[in-house]
Structure formats: C-alpha cells, structure tokens
Coordinates of C-alpha atoms in Angstrom, one line a residue:
Chain Z
M1 CA 104.7 204.3 -36.7
A2 CA 107.9 202.5 -36.1
W3 CA 110.1 203.4 -33.5
F4 CA 113.0 203.3 -35.7
R5 CA 113.5 204.2 -39.1
K6 CA 116.1 204.6 -41.6
S7 CA 116.8 208.3 -42.1
G8 CA 118.6 208.1 -45.2
R9 CA 121.5 209.2 -43.2
K10 CA 124.8 207.0 -43.1
R11 CA 125.4 204.8 -40.3
V12 CA 127.6 206.2 -37.5
E13 CA 131.1 204.5 -38.3
T14 CA 133.5 204.5 -35.6
A15 CA 136.9 206.0 -36.8
D16 CA 139.8 203.8 -36.1
S17 CA 141.7 206.6 -34.5
D18 CA 141.0 208.1 -30.9
L19 CA 141.5 211.4 -32.5
W20 CA 138.6 211.4 -35.3
T21 CA 134.9 211.3 -35.2
I22 CA 132.9 210.9 -38.2
C23 CA 129.8 213.0 -38.7
P24 CA 126.8 211.0 -38.9
S25 CA 125.4 213.1 -41.5
C26 CA 128.1 214.3 -43.9
S27 CA 130.8 211.9 -43.1
A28 CA 133.6 214.8 -42.5
H29 CA 136.4 213.4 -40.2
I30 CA 136.3 216.0 -37.0
Y31 CA 138.8 216.2 -34.5
K32 CA 137.2 214.2 -31.5
Q33 CA 138.3 217.4 -29.2
E34 CA 136.5 219.7 -31.6
W35 CA 133.5 217.6 -31.5
E36 CA 132.9 217.4 -28.0
D37 CA 133.6 221.2 -27.7
G38 CA 131.4 222.0 -30.2
L39 CA 128.4 219.9 -28.2
K40 CA 128.4 217.4 -31.1
V41 CA 127.4 219.6 -33.7
C42 CA 129.2 219.0 -36.9
P43 CA 131.4 222.1 -37.8
K44 CA 131.3 221.3 -41.6
C45 CA 127.3 220.6 -42.2
N46 CA 125.8 222.0 -38.8
Y47 CA 124.0 218.4 -38.2
H48 CA 123.1 218.4 -34.6
A49 CA 124.0 214.9 -33.6
R50 CA 122.0 213.0 -31.0
I51 CA 122.9 213.2 -27.5
G52 CA 121.8 211.7 -24.4
C53 CA 119.3 212.9 -21.9
T54 CA 121.5 213.7 -19.1
E55 CA 124.0 215.2 -21.3
R56 CA 121.1 217.2 -22.7
R57 CA 119.9 218.0 -19.1
D58 CA 123.4 219.4 -18.1
L59 CA 123.3 221.9 -21.3
I60 CA 120.0 223.3 -20.2
I61 CA 119.4 223.2 -16.3
D62 CA 121.2 225.3 -13.8
K63 CA 124.1 223.4 -12.2
G64 CA 123.1 221.6 -9.0
T65 CA 119.2 222.5 -9.1
W66 CA 118.0 219.2 -10.9
R67 CA 115.7 216.9 -9.1
E68 CA 114.5 213.8 -10.9
Y69 CA 110.8 213.0 -10.7
A70 CA 108.8 209.9 -11.5
A71 CA 111.8 208.2 -11.4
H72 CA 110.4 204.9 -10.0
V73 CA 108.6 204.2 -13.4
T74 CA 110.1 201.5 -15.8
T75 CA 109.1 199.5 -18.7
S76 CA 106.4 197.1 -18.3
D77 CA 105.2 194.2 -21.0
P78 CA 101.4 194.5 -21.3
L79 CA 101.2 192.4 -24.3
D80 CA 103.8 189.8 -23.3
F81 CA 105.3 190.7 -26.5
S82 CA 107.8 188.4 -28.5
D83 CA 109.0 189.0 -32.0
A84 CA 111.6 187.0 -34.1
K85 CA 114.6 188.3 -32.1
G86 CA 113.0 187.1 -28.7
P87 CA 110.9 188.4 -26.0
Y88 CA 110.7 192.2 -25.6
K89 CA 111.3 191.8 -21.9
E90 CA 114.8 190.7 -22.8
K91 CA 114.9 193.7 -25.3
A92 CA 114.1 196.2 -22.7
A93 CA 116.5 194.8 -20.2
A94 CA 119.0 195.0 -22.7
A95 CA 118.4 198.5 -23.5
K96 CA 118.4 199.3 -19.7
A97 CA 121.9 197.9 -19.4
K98 CA 123.2 199.8 -22.2
T99 CA 122.0 203.3 -21.1
G100 CA 121.7 202.9 -17.6
L101 CA 118.0 204.5 -17.8
K102 CA 114.6 202.9 -16.8
E103 CA 112.8 204.4 -19.7
S104 CA 113.2 206.3 -22.8
V105 CA 112.6 209.6 -21.2
L106 CA 114.1 211.4 -18.3
T107 CA 111.9 213.7 -16.1
G108 CA 112.2 216.0 -13.3
D109 CA 112.5 219.8 -12.4
G110 CA 115.2 222.3 -12.3
K111 CA 115.9 225.8 -12.9
I112 CA 117.0 227.5 -16.4
G113 CA 118.5 231.0 -15.3
G114 CA 116.9 230.9 -12.2
I115 CA 113.5 230.1 -13.4
P116 CA 111.9 226.9 -12.1
V117 CA 110.6 224.5 -14.7
S118 CA 109.5 220.9 -15.2
M119 CA 111.2 219.1 -17.9
A120 CA 111.0 215.6 -20.0
I121 CA 114.0 214.8 -22.2
M122 CA 113.6 211.7 -24.4
D123 CA 116.9 209.5 -25.2
F124 CA 117.0 207.8 -28.4
R125 CA 119.5 205.3 -27.3
F126 CA 116.6 203.8 -25.3
L127 CA 114.9 201.8 -28.0
G128 CA 114.9 204.3 -30.4
G129 CA 113.3 206.8 -27.9
S130 CA 110.2 205.2 -28.4
L131 CA 106.8 206.4 -26.8
S132 CA 105.8 203.3 -24.4
G133 CA 103.3 203.0 -21.2
G134 CA 106.0 203.9 -18.9
C135 CA 107.3 206.9 -21.1
G136 CA 103.8 208.4 -21.5
E137 CA 103.1 207.7 -17.9
K138 CA 106.4 209.7 -16.9
I139 CA 105.5 212.5 -19.1
T140 CA 102.0 212.8 -17.8
L141 CA 103.1 212.5 -14.2
T142 CA 105.6 215.3 -14.8
A143 CA 102.9 217.3 -16.8
E144 CA 100.6 216.8 -13.8
H145 CA 103.6 217.8 -11.3
A146 CA 104.2 221.2 -13.4
G147 CA 100.5 222.0 -13.1
R148 CA 100.4 221.5 -9.5
H149 CA 103.5 223.9 -9.2
R150 CA 102.6 226.2 -11.8
W151 CA 106.1 225.5 -13.3
P152 CA 106.6 225.8 -17.1
F153 CA 106.8 222.5 -18.6
I154 CA 109.6 221.5 -21.5
I155 CA 109.7 218.4 -23.4
F156 CA 112.8 217.7 -25.6
S157 CA 111.5 214.9 -27.9
A158 CA 114.0 212.5 -29.6
S159 CA 111.8 209.3 -31.0
G160 CA 111.0 207.2 -34.0
G161 CA 107.4 207.2 -32.5
A162 CA 105.2 204.6 -30.6
R163 CA 106.6 201.3 -29.0
M164 CA 105.4 198.6 -31.1
H165 CA 106.3 196.0 -28.6
E166 CA 103.6 197.7 -26.2
G167 CA 100.9 197.7 -29.4
I168 CA 98.1 199.7 -28.4
V169 CA 99.0 200.5 -25.0
S170 CA 101.7 202.8 -26.8
L171 CA 99.4 204.1 -29.1
M172 CA 96.9 205.2 -26.5
Q173 CA 99.8 207.3 -24.8
M174 CA 99.5 209.8 -27.5
A175 CA 96.0 210.6 -26.3
K176 CA 97.0 210.5 -22.6
T177 CA 99.9 212.7 -22.8
C178 CA 97.7 215.3 -24.9
A179 CA 95.2 215.2 -22.5
A180 CA 97.6 216.1 -19.7
I181 CA 99.0 219.0 -22.0
A182 CA 95.3 220.4 -22.4
R183 CA 95.0 220.5 -18.6
L184 CA 98.3 222.7 -18.6
N185 CA 96.7 224.9 -21.2
D186 CA 93.5 225.2 -19.1
L187 CA 95.8 226.2 -16.1
G188 CA 97.8 228.8 -18.2
V189 CA 101.1 227.0 -17.6
P190 CA 103.5 227.2 -20.4
F191 CA 104.4 224.4 -22.6
I192 CA 107.4 224.6 -24.7
S193 CA 108.0 221.7 -27.2
V194 CA 111.7 221.4 -28.4
L195 CA 112.1 218.7 -31.3
T196 CA 115.3 217.0 -31.7
D197 CA 116.5 214.7 -34.3
P198 CA 114.4 212.5 -35.1
T199 CA 110.8 213.2 -33.8
T200 CA 108.4 211.3 -35.9
G201 CA 105.5 209.0 -35.9
G202 CA 103.3 209.0 -32.6
V203 CA 105.7 211.5 -31.0
S204 CA 105.4 213.9 -33.6
A205 CA 101.5 213.6 -33.9
S206 CA 101.1 214.1 -30.1
Y207 CA 102.7 216.7 -27.6
A208 CA 105.7 217.2 -29.7
M209 CA 103.7 219.3 -32.3
M210 CA 101.6 220.8 -29.3
G211 CA 103.8 223.3 -27.7
D212 CA 102.8 227.1 -27.2
I213 CA 106.2 227.4 -28.8
N214 CA 107.4 224.5 -31.0
I215 CA 111.4 224.9 -31.4
A216 CA 113.7 222.6 -33.5
E217 CA 117.5 222.2 -33.4
P218 CA 118.9 222.5 -37.1
R219 CA 118.5 220.0 -39.7
A220 CA 116.2 217.4 -37.2
L221 CA 114.4 215.1 -38.9
I222 CA 110.6 215.9 -38.1
G223 CA 107.4 213.9 -39.6
F224 CA 104.6 211.6 -39.1
A225 CA 105.0 209.0 -41.7
G226 CA 108.3 207.4 -42.8
R227 CA 110.2 208.6 -45.9
R228 CA 110.3 205.0 -47.7
V229 CA 106.4 204.8 -46.7
I230 CA 105.7 208.0 -48.5
E231 CA 107.9 207.2 -51.6
Q232 CA 106.2 203.7 -51.8
T233 CA 102.6 205.5 -51.6
I234 CA 103.2 208.4 -53.9
K235 CA 105.6 206.5 -56.2
Q236 CA 107.8 209.8 -56.4
K237 CA 111.1 210.9 -54.9
L238 CA 110.9 213.1 -52.1
P239 CA 112.7 216.6 -52.1
D240 CA 116.0 216.5 -49.9
D241 CA 114.9 218.9 -47.3
F242 CA 111.8 217.1 -46.9
Q243 CA 110.5 216.6 -43.1
T244 CA 113.8 218.5 -42.0
A245 CA 113.4 221.4 -39.3
E246 CA 113.8 224.1 -42.1
Y247 CA 111.2 222.3 -44.0
L248 CA 108.8 222.3 -41.0
L249 CA 109.7 226.3 -40.2
E250 CA 108.8 227.0 -43.9
H251 CA 105.5 225.4 -43.7
G252 CA 104.7 226.9 -40.3
F253 CA 104.7 224.1 -37.8
V254 CA 107.7 225.4 -36.0
D255 CA 108.4 228.9 -34.5
H256 CA 112.1 228.8 -34.3
I257 CA 115.2 226.7 -35.2
V258 CA 117.6 227.2 -32.6
S259 CA 121.3 225.7 -32.2
R260 CA 122.2 223.5 -29.4
K261 CA 124.7 226.3 -28.0
D262 CA 122.1 228.9 -27.8
M263 CA 119.0 226.7 -26.7
K264 CA 119.1 227.5 -22.9
E265 CA 119.5 231.5 -23.6
F266 CA 116.8 231.1 -26.2
L267 CA 114.3 229.1 -23.7
H268 CA 115.1 231.6 -20.9
R269 CA 114.2 234.5 -23.2
V270 CA 110.9 232.7 -24.0
L271 CA 110.0 231.9 -20.0
Q272 CA 110.2 235.5 -19.4
Y273 CA 107.0 235.8 -21.3
G274 CA 105.3 233.1 -19.8
K275 CA 105.9 234.1 -16.0
R276 CA 102.9 234.2 -13.9
R277 CA 101.9 237.7 -13.2
Chain E
M1 CA 83.3 186.8 -51.6
A2 CA 85.0 184.2 -49.2
L3 CA 88.2 184.6 -47.4
D4 CA 91.3 181.9 -47.7
F5 CA 90.2 180.3 -44.6
E6 CA 86.5 180.3 -45.6
K7 CA 87.3 178.4 -48.8
P8 CA 85.9 175.0 -47.2
L9 CA 82.6 176.7 -46.4
E10 CA 82.4 178.2 -50.1
E11 CA 82.8 174.6 -51.7
I12 CA 79.9 173.3 -49.7
E13 CA 78.0 176.4 -50.4
S14 CA 78.3 176.3 -54.1
R15 CA 77.5 172.3 -54.2
I16 CA 74.3 173.1 -52.5
A17 CA 73.7 175.8 -54.8
E18 CA 74.1 173.6 -57.8
L19 CA 72.2 170.8 -56.6
R20 CA 69.4 173.5 -56.2
R21 CA 69.4 174.3 -59.5
L22 CA 69.4 170.8 -61.0
N23 CA 66.3 170.3 -58.6
E24 CA 64.5 173.1 -60.1
K25 CA 65.5 172.3 -63.9
S26 CA 64.7 168.6 -63.9
D27 CA 62.6 166.3 -62.0
A28 CA 65.3 164.8 -60.3
D29 CA 65.1 164.9 -56.4
F30 CA 68.3 166.0 -54.6
D31 CA 66.8 167.1 -51.3
T32 CA 68.5 164.5 -49.1
E33 CA 71.7 165.3 -50.7
I34 CA 71.0 168.9 -50.1
A35 CA 69.9 168.4 -46.4
A36 CA 73.2 166.3 -45.6
L37 CA 75.4 168.9 -47.3
E38 CA 73.7 171.6 -45.1
K39 CA 74.2 169.7 -42.1
K40 CA 77.7 169.4 -43.2
L41 CA 78.0 173.1 -43.8
R42 CA 76.8 173.8 -40.1
S43 CA 79.3 171.5 -38.5
T44 CA 82.2 172.8 -41.0
S45 CA 81.1 176.6 -40.1
K46 CA 81.2 175.9 -36.4
R47 CA 84.6 174.2 -37.0
V48 CA 86.1 177.2 -39.2
Y49 CA 85.0 180.2 -37.1
S50 CA 86.0 178.8 -33.6
R51 CA 89.4 178.7 -34.7
I52 CA 89.7 182.1 -36.0
G53 CA 92.8 183.9 -34.8
S54 CA 94.0 187.4 -35.2
W55 CA 94.8 187.2 -38.9
E56 CA 91.6 186.0 -39.8
T57 CA 90.1 188.6 -37.9
V58 CA 92.1 191.1 -39.7
Q59 CA 90.5 189.6 -43.0
I60 CA 87.2 189.9 -41.8
A61 CA 87.8 193.6 -40.4
R62 CA 88.8 194.5 -44.0
H63 CA 86.3 192.4 -45.9
A64 CA 85.0 194.3 -49.0
E65 CA 81.5 193.8 -48.2
R66 CA 81.7 194.9 -44.4
P67 CA 79.2 197.7 -43.7
L68 CA 80.8 201.1 -43.8
L69 CA 79.9 204.5 -42.2
R70 CA 77.4 205.4 -45.0
D71 CA 75.5 202.0 -44.2
Y72 CA 75.2 202.7 -40.4
I73 CA 74.1 206.3 -41.2
A74 CA 71.4 205.2 -43.8
G75 CA 70.3 202.3 -41.5
L76 CA 70.2 204.3 -37.9
C77 CA 69.3 207.8 -38.8
S78 CA 66.3 209.1 -39.9
E79 CA 68.0 212.3 -40.9
F80 CA 71.7 213.0 -41.9
L81 CA 72.8 216.5 -42.7
E82 CA 76.3 216.5 -43.8
L83 CA 78.5 219.3 -43.3
H84 CA 81.5 219.9 -45.2
G85 CA 85.2 221.4 -45.2
D86 CA 88.0 222.3 -42.7
R87 CA 87.5 226.2 -43.5
C88 CA 91.5 225.9 -44.3
F89 CA 92.1 223.9 -47.2
G90 CA 89.6 221.3 -48.3
D91 CA 86.8 218.9 -47.9
D92 CA 88.5 215.5 -47.2
Q93 CA 86.3 212.6 -48.0
G94 CA 88.3 210.0 -45.9
I95 CA 86.6 211.4 -42.8
I96 CA 82.8 212.7 -43.1
G97 CA 80.5 213.9 -40.8
G98 CA 77.2 216.2 -39.9
F99 CA 74.4 216.3 -37.6
A100 CA 72.2 213.3 -37.3
T101 CA 69.2 212.0 -35.9
L102 CA 70.0 208.8 -34.5
R103 CA 67.0 207.0 -33.3
Q104 CA 65.6 210.0 -32.1
H105 CA 68.8 211.1 -30.6
R106 CA 70.1 214.5 -32.2
V107 CA 73.9 213.8 -32.3
M108 CA 77.1 214.8 -34.4
I109 CA 78.3 211.9 -36.5
I110 CA 82.1 211.8 -37.5
G111 CA 84.0 209.0 -38.9
H112 CA 86.1 207.6 -41.6
Q113 CA 84.6 206.5 -44.9
K114 CA 86.4 204.0 -47.0
G115 CA 84.0 203.9 -50.2
K116 CA 82.5 200.9 -51.8
T117 CA 83.0 201.4 -55.6
V118 CA 86.0 201.9 -57.1
E119 CA 85.2 205.5 -57.6
E120 CA 84.3 206.0 -53.9
K121 CA 87.0 204.3 -52.8
I122 CA 89.4 207.0 -54.8
K123 CA 87.4 210.1 -53.7
A124 CA 87.6 208.6 -49.9
N125 CA 91.4 207.7 -50.4
F126 CA 90.3 204.4 -48.9
G127 CA 89.7 206.0 -45.9
M128 CA 92.9 207.2 -45.4
A129 CA 92.4 210.7 -43.8
S130 CA 94.6 213.9 -44.9
P131 CA 95.0 216.8 -42.4
D132 CA 92.1 218.4 -43.9
G133 CA 90.1 215.3 -42.7
Y134 CA 90.8 215.6 -39.1
R135 CA 90.6 219.4 -39.0
K136 CA 87.1 219.1 -40.7
A137 CA 86.3 216.5 -37.6
M138 CA 87.6 218.8 -35.1
R139 CA 85.4 221.8 -36.3
L140 CA 82.4 219.6 -36.4
M141 CA 83.4 218.3 -32.7
N142 CA 83.9 221.8 -31.7
L143 CA 80.5 222.8 -33.1
A144 CA 78.8 219.9 -31.3
A145 CA 80.4 221.3 -28.3
K146 CA 78.7 224.5 -28.7
Y147 CA 75.1 223.2 -29.5
K148 CA 75.7 220.6 -26.7
L149 CA 75.0 217.5 -29.0
P150 CA 76.7 214.3 -28.1
I151 CA 79.4 213.0 -30.6
V152 CA 79.5 209.7 -32.1
S153 CA 82.8 208.6 -33.9
F154 CA 83.0 205.6 -36.0
I155 CA 86.4 204.5 -36.7
D156 CA 87.4 202.6 -39.9
T157 CA 90.7 203.4 -41.5
P158 CA 93.9 201.4 -42.5
G159 CA 95.9 204.8 -41.1
A160 CA 96.1 208.6 -41.8
Y161 CA 97.7 209.0 -45.4
P162 CA 101.4 208.9 -45.7
G163 CA 101.8 211.4 -48.4
L164 CA 103.9 214.6 -49.2
E165 CA 101.0 216.9 -49.3
A166 CA 99.6 215.4 -46.0
E167 CA 102.9 216.1 -44.2
A168 CA 103.5 219.5 -45.9
R169 CA 100.0 220.7 -44.2
G170 CA 100.8 219.1 -40.7
Q171 CA 99.6 215.4 -40.6
A172 CA 101.2 215.1 -37.3
E173 CA 99.9 218.6 -36.0
A174 CA 96.3 218.0 -37.1
I175 CA 96.1 214.6 -35.1
A176 CA 97.9 215.9 -32.3
R177 CA 95.6 219.0 -32.1
N178 CA 92.6 216.5 -31.9
L179 CA 93.9 214.4 -29.2
T180 CA 94.4 217.7 -27.3
E181 CA 91.4 219.1 -27.9
M182 CA 89.0 216.0 -27.5
S183 CA 90.1 215.6 -24.1
K184 CA 88.1 218.9 -23.1
L185 CA 84.9 218.3 -25.1
P186 CA 82.2 219.1 -22.9
V187 CA 79.8 216.8 -24.5
P188 CA 79.8 212.8 -24.6
V189 CA 81.9 211.2 -27.0
I190 CA 81.2 207.7 -28.1
V191 CA 83.7 205.8 -30.2
V192 CA 82.9 203.0 -32.2
V193 CA 85.6 200.8 -33.9
T194 CA 83.7 199.2 -36.6
G195 CA 86.4 198.0 -39.0
E196 CA 90.0 198.8 -39.0
G197 CA 91.5 201.0 -36.2
G198 CA 94.3 202.0 -38.2
S199 CA 97.0 203.9 -35.6
G200 CA 97.3 207.4 -35.3
G201 CA 94.8 207.9 -38.0
A202 CA 92.5 206.1 -36.0
I203 CA 93.3 207.7 -32.5
G204 CA 92.8 210.9 -34.2
I205 CA 89.3 210.9 -34.2
G206 CA 89.1 208.2 -31.2
V207 CA 89.6 209.9 -27.7
G208 CA 86.2 209.2 -26.1
N209 CA 84.1 208.6 -22.9
V210 CA 83.4 205.1 -24.3
V211 CA 85.1 203.0 -26.8
L212 CA 82.9 200.2 -28.5
M213 CA 84.5 197.7 -31.0
L214 CA 82.8 195.3 -33.2
S215 CA 83.7 191.7 -32.7
N216 CA 85.7 191.3 -35.5
A217 CA 87.2 195.0 -35.8
V218 CA 90.9 195.2 -35.1
Y219 CA 92.8 198.4 -33.6
S220 CA 96.6 198.7 -33.6
V221 CA 99.6 200.7 -33.3
I222 CA 100.9 199.3 -36.7
S223 CA 99.5 197.4 -39.4
P224 CA 100.4 193.6 -38.9
E225 CA 102.3 193.7 -42.4
G226 CA 104.1 196.7 -41.3
C227 CA 105.3 195.3 -37.8
A228 CA 106.2 192.1 -39.5
A229 CA 108.6 193.8 -42.1
I230 CA 110.2 195.9 -39.3
L231 CA 110.3 193.3 -36.2
W232 CA 110.4 189.9 -38.3
R233 CA 112.1 191.6 -41.6
D234 CA 109.5 189.6 -43.7
K235 CA 106.0 190.7 -44.5
E236 CA 104.9 187.3 -44.9
K237 CA 105.1 187.1 -41.0
A238 CA 101.8 189.4 -40.9
P239 CA 100.0 186.7 -39.0
E240 CA 102.6 186.2 -36.3
A241 CA 102.7 189.8 -36.0
A242 CA 98.8 190.2 -35.6
A243 CA 98.6 187.6 -33.0
A244 CA 101.9 189.4 -30.9
L245 CA 100.3 192.7 -31.1
K246 CA 97.1 191.9 -29.6
I247 CA 94.6 193.8 -31.9
T248 CA 91.2 192.1 -31.4
A249 CA 88.3 193.5 -29.5
E250 CA 88.7 190.7 -26.9
D251 CA 92.5 191.8 -26.4
L252 CA 91.7 195.4 -26.2
T253 CA 89.0 194.8 -23.5
K254 CA 91.4 192.8 -21.4
L255 CA 93.9 195.9 -21.6
G256 CA 91.1 198.0 -20.5
I257 CA 91.1 200.1 -23.8
V258 CA 87.5 199.0 -25.2
D259 CA 84.6 199.2 -22.9
E260 CA 82.1 196.9 -24.7
I261 CA 82.2 194.6 -27.6
I262 CA 79.5 194.6 -30.0
P263 CA 78.9 190.8 -31.3
E264 CA 78.7 190.5 -35.0
P265 CA 77.1 187.3 -36.7
T266 CA 79.1 184.0 -37.2
G267 CA 81.4 185.1 -40.1
G268 CA 81.4 188.7 -39.7
A269 CA 79.2 192.0 -39.8
H270 CA 78.7 191.4 -43.7
R271 CA 77.0 188.1 -43.4
N272 CA 74.1 190.0 -41.6
A273 CA 74.7 193.5 -42.3
E274 CA 71.2 195.0 -41.5
G275 CA 71.3 193.0 -38.1
T276 CA 74.8 194.2 -37.0
I277 CA 73.7 197.9 -37.9
E278 CA 71.0 197.6 -35.5
T279 CA 73.0 196.2 -32.7
V280 CA 75.2 198.8 -33.1
G281 CA 72.6 201.2 -32.9
D282 CA 71.2 199.6 -29.7
T283 CA 74.6 199.9 -28.0
I284 CA 75.1 203.6 -29.0
V285 CA 71.7 204.4 -27.7
K286 CA 72.6 202.7 -24.6
H287 CA 75.6 204.6 -23.8
L288 CA 74.1 207.9 -25.2
R289 CA 71.1 207.6 -22.4
R290 CA 73.9 206.9 -19.6
L291 CA 76.5 209.7 -20.8
K292 CA 73.7 212.4 -21.3
R293 CA 73.0 212.4 -17.9
M294 CA 76.7 213.5 -16.9
S295 CA 77.7 216.9 -16.5
A296 CA 80.4 218.6 -18.8
R297 CA 82.8 218.3 -15.8
R298 CA 82.2 215.0 -15.2
L299 CA 82.5 213.9 -18.9
I300 CA 85.9 215.6 -19.3
D301 CA 87.2 214.1 -15.9
Q302 CA 86.0 210.6 -16.7
R303 CA 87.5 210.9 -20.1
Y304 CA 90.9 212.0 -18.5
D305 CA 90.9 209.0 -16.0
K306 CA 90.0 206.7 -18.7
Y307 CA 93.2 207.4 -20.7
S308 CA 95.6 208.2 -17.8
K309 CA 94.9 204.8 -16.5
I310 CA 96.2 203.3 -19.6
G311 CA 99.7 202.2 -19.1
R312 CA 99.7 203.4 -15.4
F313 CA 102.6 201.9 -13.8
K314 CA 102.1 199.9 -10.9
K315 CA 105.1 199.0 -8.6
K316 CA 105.4 195.3 -8.4

C-alpha cells in the first residue's frame, strides 16, 4: 500500500512560457488562463488535475462559512522511522513547509447552498495524501463532530494509500476511520464520499468506498492494488481504462461521475434527500 | 528445513545424526563426541536465537512448516463445520470459516488458509484472498452475530490478492465494508495473528476486541520487500525495511496494537507445533471467558475505543 505510485501518466512538465500549462494526462498545451478558468480540467481530454485542499474547499463551501476543525492535529513519528533518504521527521517537516499544511487532510465545517456539513479534504501534495495517524485522527474527530451535530459528512479523497513511515499505526487508521463511519450510519447521518485522482490502497479500502453515495471525478485513478503489482502478479497487460472512475462506475462501485464545475450543485441535490425530517 | 541464519545449527545437527548412524551400524562408540556436539548445539542455539532481528522473524513467520489454520482447527476443535460461499460470486479458499467447538466453546472461526502442499497452496492462492473471501468472512461474522457466537479470526496472509478480477469485483470495497461492519459486531471478536499479517488483507478480517499475536508472527502495512523497493529503491534492503517498519509482536505491543504475545518454542512454532497450538488454545479460551461476560454494547464500545486510541494525537 504505497502512498505514491506511478500512475502511468506523464510527469507534469513545467512549460517554459508563463502562458502555457501542459496537461499532465494528454500533454496538450493549454493557455494558462484557460486552464485556471476551467478549474484545472483539461479541455482536450477532460482530465481533472489534482488540486489542493483549500482550492477544493473554496469550490464547494459557501463563502465565509468555513470553520476549521481539529486543526491542532499534526504529524507524529510513532516508529521513529528513517529510510535511505533520512528521517521521516525531516520529510514531514519538508511537506509542511512546502504546503503550509500540518497533515494530509483539511477538516472542518461549513455550508453548501445553506446546508451545514462537515468535511474532510485530502491533499495529495502532502506526502501523497497518505493516510497517517494524524490524518486518521482528523477524519475520525471530524466524523464524531458531524455525528454530534447531525451534519452530513463529506470526504474528498486524494491519496496513494497508507503512509509507510507510520507503519502499522497507519494501517490501523483504516479500521479507526471506518468505525467512525459506522457510527454515523447508526445515527442516520449522511456520509458522502468523493473520490478524486488518485484514490488507491488503504484509503480506497476504507472510508472512500463506504459512502452512502460514492462520487468520482472524471478519469480519476481508483483502485486497491497498484497497476504494476497487478501486472507482475498476473503477467498480463491491463486494459487502458482499468481502475479509472469510468471503470468503477461500470463495475458498480461508484454512483456517479461528476465534473468539478458541477460538484457543488450535485452535492447540494444529494443533501436534500439526506435532510433530517 | 533450516533458514539461512540457522545454518550453523543445521551443520551441528547433521553431524550428530551422522555419528548416531555410525553408532548403530558399527561397534564404534561415539557417545562422548555426540554429547559434546549436543552441548555445542545448545550454546550455538542460544546464541543464534538471542540475536534474531525483524528480518529473521519474517522468515520464521513464513516458514513452510509453520502451523496453519487447519492445523489449529484440527488441534483445538472437537468439531468444525465448514461453511462455504459468499452468496455473491464464489467460495474463496484463501479465507475459510465455519462453526467450531473450540475446547467446549461454540464459536465461529474464520481465517486465512495458506495451504501446505502445492495443490493446496494453489487452491488457497497462497492465502491471498479475493473479495469473495472477505465477503464470505463477513457473511459468517454476521451469522455469528445472529447466533450470538463469539468470533475467532486467524490471520496469516501475505496480503489481499492483487489481481484484475479481484479489482473488478471490488477488493477495496470488500475490505472497507468488513472494517465498517466488524466495528459494530455485538459479539466478542478475538483476533490471532499466527503468521504473516499482510496489510489490508490482514486488517480486512482483523478488527477485534482483543488482538493476540504469536511471538514470531509479523504484522505490517507493507511487506519489507515492497517497502524496500519504494523507500530504498532496492529490494535487497528488505532487512533494513523490516527493522524500520516495527513489525514484530514486541513492537506492536509497545505501539498498543497487540494485547498479548503468545510465546513460541525457541526457533519458532514449527519446532513444536502441537505445543504451540495448545498455548494458542489456552490463550484464546482465557480471553473468551473474559469477553463472554461483556454486554453487546460494551463489546462494541470497547472495540471502538481500542482503535480510536491508535494514532490519537497528544499535544506535546
């Protein structure tokens, strides 16, 4: 369950010109202005590029209604882990400096079209959006918070899976977060899961698949095992659309594929049905 | 079959065996030599096993002669009524289960089965279950809840099967659902990690009120080889990765994940399978007696608290 894996997509190249962005999926050159105006969705291939958690929040939550929750939770180093590149502590510090975040998920509450919700938004830039003790703790605390207020809970996933540097502690977060989701189910509190690129490994095999409704962004990579691992195991080439949002829809694991520009409105529609009566 | 680090012991053992053969065949008397070698064997054995690290433990946990689920069932249960199928697709052999009478206690046993012979291994897919296996396990656990039977879950898997069909049928969903539903089971759940606790494939049937672990079992978020390939960019660094990942029973006890370590004989469970199986049985029964006295509500709350404590953030 690596927290990063090669998705087969080309690396993001930096265009020389300030004018152009290169689509990470199809390598088309897009005017930077058009790319930004289109919410980082490629007009040529409809790939929904990875975006940060605050950017995502601003697209979904009504202006001025967001309040961060469990903001004090940050990374810890339960194993005192070091690898070939050095201590995990340094790696985590670098991720914090780079992103300005304290963990791989932003949690809080706000309103969607006037409906109060709790929300957890994962950020792939922070150590591949990996599920760690801190990340699992934030999601669990926020789910419990949602339960107390009877607010619908929404998770936007973007993660390569469990964070290896926290070993078994990160694996156990799968059980911890799912138990929190189970409590919401008991309370009749809606839980909506949005799977964005990528949602793999331990995150796909825990809360991300457990939504009352599972929604995916177009062409997002979603799956349990990595493509290379599967190819090495079964000694076959996999179909091109394998583990895409569209493949998951076809196989019955997501309810809808929703474009970024339509996501807020779609969530609002769904939330109408989950209102407490 | 000796592991690499056991080679010095194997050499002494084979020389003792050779002298014994000579003793029988001829009139020559090698008793003094044998006695000397046996003494050497004991001291070497002490030295070898006192120095074993995480990587050596991984090898013991994967040992070909290590007792498997069916050995535990045969040794501990007067009856095992195996139940088959997930009612969706098939009857995975990587996870088996059924009603069992374990030392007079009626329970539901589920667990990974790796297989001993080549045929069995292939049938069981080396203990790597597909979604069908996880769904069968959940079906049996829900049945246990209905009949108010405690659940004993045996964990021994390299991981959930990474295959095309497994993905197409929802490996991720099957594991996620088990994690969610196991948290709400109104009956005692005892988890025993007997060999390899391989990541999501292990936790997928591993949410318990109590987690027991054999002293030479391992439990990890990723295999040491997999971790080495990613973080060291070199599979040969698996021993370093094994140590860094903190995967032994002792490590997991310190981290608050394992509740009790079940001791194995020196060298591993396979050196005295019968004895190990008995100790496992004693430990399970001890916890069964305790947990059977708890109400459904208390069992659910205690299980929730056990997991919500793991990774709880403490302000420094």
